[in-house]
Amino acid sequence: MLERNLFLSASAALSPIAEASTYLGNGDERRECLGGMSWEAFVGASFRVMKEGYPLIRSTDNVRMSDSTAFCLKYQLPAEFSHTAPPLAGVYDPAPPGLSSETTIEIDGEKLKIRAVELEKLKEIGRGQYGRVEKMLHRPTQRILAVKLITLLNEHVNRSQIQRELEVGYQTTSPCVLMCYGGLIHDSEVFILMELMDTSLENLRAQVYGANKSIPESLLAYMTQRVVTGLQFLRREKSIIHRDVKPSNMLANRQGLVKVCDFGVSGKLMKSFALSNVGSNRYLAPERINPQTDQAFSILSDVWSLGLSVMELATGELCYADTNSLFQQLDRVVKGDPLRLPTDGRFSEALQDFISRCLMKKESDRADYVQLLESDFLRSVDVAAGQKQLSEFLPQFIDGNAT
């Protein structure tokens, strides 16, 4: 983490600030900063300063700004060689505009006023690169919520990621996409208020196969159909590519519902293509590991990730678990033959064909969401029956109840 020294000049006096954070953006934004931008633009877009005065910046060394990190500013030294910028209109905050320590949300037609200080942490239910998810109790109403907590000083977080997750969840009308009720900000953390589900399909896989059992193929078809329906909704209705499809981002509850979640790295499509390359390593498609120059990534990259996810749920085994390193794993994805289900009689031809159509090395050879929903594996799924089956199957494997 690079350290820089900043002092605030109010009139003629130097007034040191204890700490602030700066973020050089993601992808092209970061390269633009490195390529050169005015101090005014840098100050206005990159870190917090006090409301009035002249921010003065001085580097304690000549280390070039890294394009791979955000960094904290700690203010200790005089700023006699610092560069000045005009006073800013207000304090910069990477949180999306409009967030405060309280908000009004609507759940099942009931409007609830939520204050951050009224939320009681019950337990952590998930953690990732961009934050953690807590099960929380809203004390005045006794409502239980899932709350994603994103620390604004996290070097991997920027405003667009937070805004994207809020917008996608707010706007959803699909029963297959996780609902976001609203957002708060408190003590340098953004609280994203979401509906609470009971488990992820990743945890379900571990519980089921850890108990020497398996997921029935009819149930797998139902869960897959719900996931594909959610992804197709995001693509068709919101022009969004998820870009981080994996079992831990597929949630289920005791009512038998299955929903896609985690839109922090999703992106708007540009003529069905997204230019930035993000996602979890094990599920990356070949073209995302070894892209051509200026290569864009379409929704078919998510189809590859979907195929690996369904394979893991079908077999109980993690894909590429036999590789010794991340490099070896990614090398196999790019240069090796795509994975296929065993042909030992455990899996139907319909499921094998579904996996094969997802895991085609050439992107244009993969099925899209519409074709997958019309495949033999998903076409005949009875949603009501599948929901009932999952509602009966899931409780055996929640909270350590597997026998």
XYZ file of C-alpha atoms in Angstrom:
403
model
C 0.000 0.000 0.000
C 1.532 3.321 -1.066
C 1.516 6.179 1.416
C 1.100 9.807 0.470
C 1.083 12.914 2.678
C -1.640 15.516 2.419
C -2.218 18.725 4.337
C -5.143 21.073 4.172
C -4.375 24.773 3.937
C -7.080 26.960 5.431
C -6.005 30.551 4.801
C -2.318 30.642 5.733
C -2.346 27.830 8.278
C -1.581 24.203 7.603
C -4.090 21.840 9.161
C -3.141 18.140 9.035
C -5.892 15.573 8.505
C -5.593 12.237 10.270
C -6.535 9.885 7.450
C -8.344 9.673 4.129
C -8.606 7.231 1.272
C -8.142 7.475 -2.451
C -9.141 5.161 -5.252
C -7.782 5.290 -8.768
C -10.758 3.576 -10.297
C -11.047 0.320 -12.157
C -9.832 -0.756 -15.569
C -9.854 2.082 -18.074
C -10.515 4.683 -15.379
C -7.339 3.666 -13.595
C -5.298 3.730 -16.778
C -6.672 7.176 -17.509
C -5.394 8.374 -14.135
C -1.982 6.893 -14.827
C -2.011 8.400 -18.294
C -2.290 11.854 -16.776
C -5.103 13.984 -15.448
C -5.213 17.342 -13.711
C -4.814 17.602 -9.973
C -8.238 19.213 -9.882
C -9.773 16.146 -11.511
C -7.702 13.792 -9.371
C -8.688 15.515 -6.139
C -12.319 15.780 -7.157
C -12.622 12.151 -8.198
C -10.287 10.237 -5.961
C -10.415 10.940 -2.260
C -12.056 12.582 0.715
C -11.015 16.046 1.849
C -12.554 18.590 4.183
C -15.281 20.798 2.801
C -13.263 24.021 2.596
C -9.636 24.810 1.912
C -6.881 23.852 -0.466
C -5.794 20.223 -0.530
C -2.012 20.049 -0.848
C -0.401 16.823 -2.003
C 3.181 15.775 -1.529
C 4.708 12.383 -2.167
C 7.274 11.147 0.354
C 8.942 9.194 -2.423
C 8.989 8.997 -6.184
C 7.184 5.688 -6.464
C 4.818 5.797 -9.379
C 1.159 5.319 -8.528
C 0.239 1.680 -8.856
C -2.570 0.644 -11.172
C -3.439 -2.289 -8.910
C -4.369 -0.735 -5.594
C -6.158 1.965 -3.721
C -4.057 3.564 -1.030
C -4.470 5.335 2.284
C -3.180 8.846 2.812
C -1.497 9.564 6.150
C -0.591 13.149 6.805
C 2.599 13.945 8.702
C 5.043 16.177 6.826
C 5.037 19.827 5.745
C 3.658 20.433 2.280
C 6.103 23.025 1.005
C 6.509 21.252 -2.358
C 2.912 20.151 -2.692
C 0.653 20.930 -5.597
C -2.481 22.945 -4.890
C -6.006 22.603 -6.194
C -9.048 24.880 -5.827
C -11.442 24.386 -2.892
C -13.915 21.576 -3.350
C -17.658 22.092 -3.042
C -18.041 19.219 -0.606
C -16.607 16.034 0.735
C -16.076 13.267 -1.799
C -17.503 9.938 -0.744
C -17.330 6.714 -2.786
C -20.780 5.764 -1.530
C -23.625 6.288 -4.037
C -25.460 9.593 -3.642
C -28.649 9.659 -1.609
C -27.585 7.173 1.051
C -27.860 8.118 4.722
C -27.998 6.342 8.071
C -31.727 5.692 7.668
C -34.090 4.729 4.871
C -37.633 3.546 4.215
C -38.066 0.185 2.532
C -41.055 -1.892 1.472
C -41.394 -5.608 2.222
C -44.522 -7.520 1.235
C -46.422 -4.260 0.834
C -45.430 -2.958 4.277
C -43.309 0.182 4.534
C -40.595 0.061 7.183
C -38.304 2.824 8.406
C -34.851 1.344 8.958
C -32.034 3.030 10.885
C -28.548 1.578 10.810
C -28.235 1.718 14.605
C -31.379 -0.427 14.928
C -29.808 -3.366 13.091
C -28.374 -6.124 15.273
C -25.832 -8.531 13.818
C -26.794 -12.158 14.349
C -24.174 -14.017 12.342
C -22.007 -13.800 9.247
C -23.444 -15.788 6.360
C -21.033 -14.949 3.564
C -17.833 -13.161 2.667
C -16.222 -12.106 -0.595
C -13.775 -9.723 -2.209
C -16.137 -6.772 -1.967
C -17.525 -7.239 1.531
C -19.360 -9.598 3.835
C -23.008 -10.562 4.315
C -24.548 -10.607 7.791
C -27.839 -11.976 9.019
C -29.319 -9.022 10.902
C -32.325 -8.334 13.098
C -34.187 -5.039 12.784
C -35.096 -4.695 16.450
C -38.191 -2.432 16.208
C -39.986 -4.728 13.733
C -38.230 -8.041 14.505
C -37.647 -8.452 10.765
C -34.676 -10.571 9.732
C -32.676 -9.293 6.757
C -29.561 -10.218 4.859
C -27.271 -7.194 4.860
C -24.216 -6.867 2.660
C -21.613 -4.662 4.345
C -19.129 -2.930 2.057
C -16.277 -0.993 3.643
C -15.691 2.172 1.668
C -11.944 2.002 2.321
C -11.722 -1.428 0.668
C -9.287 -0.996 -2.208
C -11.395 -3.239 -4.464
C -14.584 -1.191 -4.091
C -15.747 1.816 -6.023
C -18.974 3.723 -6.270
C -20.122 2.067 -9.506
C -20.010 -1.421 -7.972
C -22.183 -0.365 -5.039
C -24.575 1.585 -7.248
C -24.877 -1.350 -9.645
C -25.807 -3.812 -6.924
C -28.420 -1.441 -5.522
C -29.929 -0.671 -8.923
C -30.182 -4.278 -10.085
C -31.835 -5.396 -6.862
C -34.182 -2.395 -6.754
C -35.381 -2.880 -10.297
C -35.931 -6.622 -10.342
C -39.376 -8.049 -10.927
C -38.137 -11.595 -11.409
C -38.766 -14.321 -8.819
C -35.364 -15.709 -9.835
C -33.297 -12.619 -8.931
C -32.560 -11.618 -5.341
C -34.500 -8.587 -4.119
C -32.652 -5.561 -2.748
C -34.774 -3.361 -0.484
C -32.497 -0.355 -0.109
C -29.233 0.981 1.210
C -27.772 2.765 4.236
C -24.413 4.219 5.166
C -22.976 4.093 8.682
C -19.430 4.309 10.085
C -17.769 4.207 6.634
C -19.747 1.128 5.610
C -22.532 0.795 3.066
C -25.374 -1.493 4.165
C -27.228 -3.150 1.273
C -30.519 -4.505 2.649
C -31.603 -7.716 0.915
C -34.081 -10.513 1.298
C -32.755 -13.383 3.375
C -32.360 -16.801 1.790
C -31.432 -19.978 3.650
C -28.366 -21.251 1.822
C -26.322 -21.117 -1.358
C -26.147 -23.955 -3.848
C -22.426 -24.145 -3.059
C -23.195 -24.844 0.603
C -25.959 -27.248 -0.399
C -23.543 -29.175 -2.608
C -21.054 -29.483 0.247
C -23.733 -30.609 2.712
C -25.377 -33.132 0.400
C -22.250 -34.833 -0.877
C -20.606 -34.540 2.534
C -23.429 -36.763 3.792
C -22.697 -39.279 0.994
C -25.904 -38.363 -0.783
C -26.559 -36.691 -4.130
C -28.859 -34.117 -5.653
C -31.635 -35.820 -7.656
C -31.400 -34.933 -11.323
C -35.007 -33.729 -11.411
C -34.186 -31.298 -8.600
C -30.983 -30.214 -10.331
C -33.004 -29.492 -13.475
C -35.423 -27.310 -11.501
C -32.649 -25.347 -9.773
C -30.801 -24.881 -13.067
C -33.973 -23.737 -14.811
C -34.510 -21.081 -12.136
C -30.917 -19.852 -12.410
C -31.044 -19.655 -16.214
C -34.392 -17.850 -15.997
C -32.839 -15.281 -13.654
C -29.806 -14.773 -15.877
C -32.023 -14.455 -18.941
C -34.127 -11.849 -17.127
C -31.020 -9.794 -16.358
C -29.885 -10.047 -19.960
C -33.234 -9.421 -21.659
C -34.883 -6.903 -19.323
C -31.871 -5.103 -17.836
C -29.169 -5.604 -20.503
C -26.905 -6.957 -17.772
C -24.257 -9.634 -17.960
C -23.582 -11.144 -14.518
C -19.873 -12.010 -14.975
C -19.560 -13.963 -11.719
C -21.817 -16.988 -12.192
C -20.976 -19.702 -9.649
C -22.833 -21.867 -7.093
C -22.145 -19.468 -4.212
C -24.076 -16.778 -6.124
C -27.117 -19.042 -6.472
C -29.327 -18.973 -3.372
C -32.195 -21.170 -2.167
C -34.702 -21.064 0.678
C -37.026 -23.383 2.561
C -39.928 -22.321 0.360
C -38.141 -23.931 -2.579
C -37.200 -20.695 -4.353
C -33.871 -20.313 -6.160
C -32.431 -16.885 -6.960
C -29.352 -15.382 -8.584
C -27.477 -12.867 -6.444
C -24.380 -10.660 -6.219
C -24.353 -8.023 -8.939
C -21.296 -6.091 -7.726
C -19.246 -7.083 -10.757
C -22.062 -7.241 -13.294
C -22.036 -4.794 -16.174
C -24.257 -3.210 -18.742
C -24.066 -4.813 -22.148
C -22.871 -2.875 -25.175
C -24.615 -4.571 -28.094
C -24.574 -7.768 -26.003
C -20.889 -7.418 -25.122
C -19.109 -6.323 -21.946
C -15.565 -5.031 -22.210
C -14.202 -5.597 -18.708
C -12.833 -8.931 -17.591
C -13.857 -9.834 -14.038
C -15.145 -12.865 -12.182
C -14.016 -15.847 -10.111
C -10.985 -17.673 -11.481
C -12.262 -21.256 -11.443
C -15.325 -20.414 -13.517
C -13.701 -18.160 -16.122
C -14.317 -19.059 -19.755
C -11.297 -19.569 -22.055
C -11.812 -16.253 -23.841
C -11.713 -14.416 -20.506
C -8.426 -16.016 -19.501
C -6.660 -15.535 -22.817
C -8.538 -12.769 -24.637
C -7.612 -11.393 -28.021
C -6.629 -7.746 -28.161
C -9.685 -5.558 -27.510
C -11.787 -8.708 -27.245
C -15.174 -8.160 -25.629
C -17.022 -10.761 -23.610
C -20.619 -11.693 -24.276
C -23.199 -13.465 -22.152
C -21.799 -16.721 -23.545
C -18.887 -16.348 -21.130
C -21.457 -16.656 -18.344
C -22.859 -19.766 -20.048
C -19.460 -21.452 -19.619
C -19.500 -20.549 -15.908
C -23.033 -21.913 -15.665
C -21.956 -25.221 -17.194
C -19.157 -25.665 -14.655
C -21.535 -24.756 -11.827
C -24.128 -27.336 -12.883
C -21.403 -29.960 -13.294
C -20.228 -29.371 -9.720
C -23.778 -29.688 -8.403
C -24.285 -32.894 -10.399
C -21.053 -34.620 -9.363
C -20.378 -33.046 -5.982
C -16.785 -32.388 -7.061
C -15.081 -29.070 -7.715
C -14.000 -28.591 -11.303
C -10.233 -28.680 -11.896
C -9.671 -29.800 -8.289
C -6.830 -32.059 -9.490
C -4.676 -29.151 -10.662
C -1.752 -28.122 -8.470
C -1.888 -24.378 -9.030
C -4.056 -21.612 -10.389
C -1.715 -21.285 -13.368
C -2.073 -24.991 -14.187
C -5.844 -24.743 -13.861
C -6.132 -21.746 -16.186
C -3.720 -23.363 -18.634
C -5.973 -26.426 -18.811
C -9.034 -24.272 -19.441
C -7.349 -22.523 -22.358
C -5.371 -25.406 -23.892
C -7.095 -28.576 -22.722
C -10.309 -30.268 -23.780
C -13.440 -28.968 -22.053
C -14.738 -30.962 -19.110
C -17.541 -33.465 -19.654
C -19.732 -35.495 -17.321
C -18.774 -39.152 -16.817
C -20.563 -41.556 -19.161
C -20.981 -44.241 -16.502
C -24.761 -44.277 -16.455
C -25.208 -41.892 -13.524
C -26.358 -38.989 -15.677
C -29.010 -38.725 -18.365
C -28.175 -37.884 -21.960
C -30.188 -34.690 -21.516
C -27.934 -33.488 -18.680
C -24.765 -34.531 -20.507
C -25.889 -32.663 -23.609
C -26.746 -29.574 -21.520
C -23.256 -29.502 -20.001
C -21.629 -30.049 -23.393
C -23.563 -27.167 -24.960
C -22.382 -24.860 -22.161
C -18.742 -25.974 -22.216
C -17.820 -25.423 -25.845
C -14.324 -23.976 -26.203
C -15.376 -21.730 -29.066
C -17.675 -19.075 -27.666
C -19.955 -18.933 -30.696
C -20.621 -22.685 -30.435
C -22.232 -22.391 -26.994
C -25.965 -22.324 -26.469
C -27.512 -19.074 -25.285
C -30.068 -18.806 -22.477
C -33.078 -19.224 -24.749
C -31.611 -22.369 -26.285
C -30.753 -23.741 -22.842
C -34.293 -23.187 -21.589
C -35.536 -25.101 -24.640
C -33.061 -27.957 -24.144
C -34.223 -31.469 -23.268
C -32.842 -31.017 -19.759
C -34.885 -27.909 -18.919
C -37.801 -27.830 -21.336
C -40.051 -30.142 -19.330
C -39.302 -28.713 -15.864
C -42.470 -28.330 -13.781
C -41.699 -25.247 -11.700
C -44.393 -25.853 -9.079
C -43.365 -29.484 -8.619
C -39.688 -28.528 -8.492
C -40.319 -25.882 -5.867
C -42.178 -28.424 -3.727
C -39.388 -30.968 -4.157
C -36.725 -28.458 -3.084
C -38.786 -27.298 -0.093
C -38.865 -30.908 1.106
C -35.241 -31.695 0.239
C -33.497 -28.576 1.568
C -34.328 -28.742 5.316
C -32.361 -31.996 5.628
C -29.158 -30.127 4.802
C -29.566 -26.742 6.501
C -27.839 -25.915 9.785
C -26.045 -29.228 9.945
C -29.153 -31.389 9.771
C -27.732 -33.814 7.204
C -27.880 -37.440 8.354
